[in-house]
Amino acid sequence: MGISVSEKFANMKPSATREILKATSDPSVIAFAGGSPAVDAFPCEEVKRVSAEILEENPVSALVYGVSEGYEPLRQTVREWLKKRNDIGTDDDTIIITAGGTQVMDITTRIMTNPGDTIICEEPSFIGSLNAFRSHGCKLKGVPIDSDGMNIEALEKAIKECPDAKFIYTIPNFQNPGGTTLSLEKRKAMYRLAKENGLLILEDDPYGNLRVDGEDVPSIKSLDTDGIVIYAGSFSKILAPGIRVAYAVVPKAFAQAFVIGKQVSDVHTGVLNQMIVERWFEEYDVDAHIEDIKKIYRKKLNLMCDCLDKYCPKIEYVRPQGGLFLWAKLPDNVDMLDYCKRLVENKVAVVPGTAFMIDDEAPCHYIRMNFSTPSDENIVKGIEIMAQVLKEY
Amino acid sequence: MGISVSEKFANMKPSATREILKATSDPSVIAFAGGSPAVDAFPCEEVKRVSAEILEENPVSALVYGVSEGYEPLRQTVREWLKKRNDIGTDDDTIIITAGGTQVMDITTRIMTNPGDTIICEEPSFIGSLNAFRSHGCKLKGVPIDSDGMNIEALEKAIKECPDAKFIYTIPNFQNPGGTTLSLEKRKAMYRLAKENGLLILEDDPYGNLRVDGEDVPSIKSLDTDGIVIYAGSFSKILAPGIRVAYAVVPKAFAQAFVIGKQVSDVHTGVLNQMIVERWFEEYDVDAHIEDIKKIYRKKLNLMCDCLDKYCPKIEYVRPQGGLFLWAKLPDNVDMLDYCKRLVENKVAVVPGTAFMIDDEAPCHYIRMNFSTPSDENIVKGIEIMAQVLKEY
């Protein structure tokens, strides 16, 4: 009798992004494949200072068990900051701290779905979330995106076709990988469709603070008068991803289940980690820090776009208004996977678009390019190499 | 149409331990209900020093994304330390760092079971693990424990009765809450039964390093020539629980699924957290630290036993050889839940034994008492109160 992994996991593959990231740990490779903040965007001195203070003044508090909901002062800080900055959260919402944003997708899927249920999402979408959904045995129903986000007619059709759908997953701002932002009109339409059809919306917003152009669009959560939206925010892109602190804003009806989902996942998020974030808010101006890093990203995004326009005019893309990624379409005569392989041979790494598709074996002409991690010099150099390799076709 | 949580979660209740812990956040309550290390067992100065060094020398490494398997130098350190100290791990095993020990139980259940599968476990057993199993829709089959651990005849019977069983869950050393240690003979018998019946063993060993009396017993994992044991170890009890760093030793056949399970749970464990543990090993003598904290626990365990013998001779228990807990049986004429309530009214908190049972509504005469967290003074005072309240029956 053999021991084997469960049906849910038998077909799971490691994330292609992760495998590419591993392959490109070689420092001589120009990494357009990552998703980390820029090195000069990390508030290193600040983290060093607040950590030292915490461990000097109150080490035992930082080292004992915490509660599953999260460190109370951080929950309160996030509540006030979100209300002020994004008009998110009512008295009927609970803030729960998680270990990174992916955990919000995982816990929501744990508590809201049974194996075989369907999750409706943008296609393409973030592979980490898609894999979290798949790992619970859920089916995925993709909805194509326009330049202003999810196509609403297609969403309506998808809902009709999937009576076992449990929630709509969306990255409304600077979608990963699409780079698109869902218009206010479409946000309202999505909310109305969800409400009419008894669906929850899982609004994943790790990039919303990184707008470098245009006007902020109100979050779907800020429209949530019916308690049907779980909002996921994160400190990974504005503070640091390695610290693993994010948060969920959860309507009352699901809050207890969400806390239990957190408790059975990992009991609670690291207390020192949470105290670092809380004290960072206490001692520094987080909104000013966000303005500073937006300057870095605006410059890098413009540089990447200018270089693509100059060296690779045949590569098409919609210029995003923020976030970390460009979603770029190769000319029809270019085999996308072959191109990605040749790029790695030439020391440039991008993510093949298939990684973000529900059927990752369907034909795809897209690649995802990250502009936050590479240096300015490497952005120019990498795109020059992309242009050279493109000429081989 | 209403939105509701999944069938798996509809019947989940928050852990009773956690609710009691919350109720006893009142500092005037003597807490025999917790499970934290003693306050003077935390290496606060050491953590402060290594954190400062990391954030001084290499802040960006501590703040960027890590890989799902864990921080490579820590994985290597754990591999060598486990081999030397416990003869655990072969070339066919993979060390994977997790965010606390509970995550090992959660990921193992995610990857090895489908809803409706059975997990065989000691009864009583650790409520956090039981709830992790339940949250994946698994059924639990309890096996009673003797003073030398799981009853092997009952285990054999349970395996026969549960053809859909996927693994045996055991806490072999200083079981939580039973306090018992599985004898070597029974470890061998359990391993043989698992092998014969195509079952995995999930060996949960958070307390193994906290032996204060008697001789170490070889781990089940050290007997694992067939790759059928996943071993869970943790730094929660020897370094600090709030830091959330633990590890799994996973046989080759399940390692990739386990890494994917970690990836979809929370991408990776906090990098700073992992670097703190790794550097603690580098700069300090961890084995000597363990000897120091064992002295603290030996003293506290003896004090609690002596006080119970002196003030509450009608309360029966088997003196554990280590760990953090006493599993104490009340006299037959005492209603256990009523006694726990009266204790809280008198400012003493213990955990009702029902919390650790598979059917938490079945009659139970036991309570779990923790001796690591309360001060020596409070151990004496708390047990005096327990004796007074006992006289009311």
Short mmCIF file of C-alpha atoms in Angstrom, two decimals, chain A residues 62-64 268 270-273, chain B residues 47 51 99-100 235-236 239-245 269-270 272-274 276-277:
data_model
loop_
_atom_site.label_atom_id
_atom_site.label_comp_id
_atom_site.label_asym_id
_atom_site.label_seq_id
_atom_site.Cartn_x
_atom_site.Cartn_y
_atom_site.Cartn_z
CA ALA A 62 7.56 40.78 21.29
CA LEU A 63 8.48 37.16 22.02
CA VAL A 64 5.39 35.59 23.68
CA HIS A 268 -0.89 34.21 14.81
CA GLY A 270 4.89 37.04 14.34
CA VAL A 271 4.53 39.56 17.15
CA LEU A 272 7.87 41.32 16.61
CA ASN A 273 6.93 41.73 12.93
CA VAL B 47 17.61 38.22 20.32
CA SER B 51 18.57 41.40 15.41
CA ALA B 99 5.72 29.75 10.70
CA GLY B 100 5.28 27.82 13.96
CA PHE B 235 11.70 26.97 18.34
CA SER B 236 8.61 28.17 20.19
CA LEU B 239 13.63 30.26 21.93
CA ALA B 240 10.29 32.10 21.80
CA PRO B 241 6.80 31.39 20.45
CA GLY B 242 6.13 34.95 19.22
CA ILE B 243 8.90 34.64 16.66
CA ARG B 244 6.96 31.88 14.81
CA VAL B 245 9.77 29.69 13.52
CA THR B 269 8.23 32.44 6.77
CA GLY B 270 9.45 35.92 7.75
CA LEU B 272 14.18 38.42 9.68
CA ASN B 273 12.61 35.83 12.00
CA GLN B 274 14.57 33.03 10.34
CA ILE B 276 17.41 35.70 14.07
CA VAL B 277 17.18 31.97 14.80
#
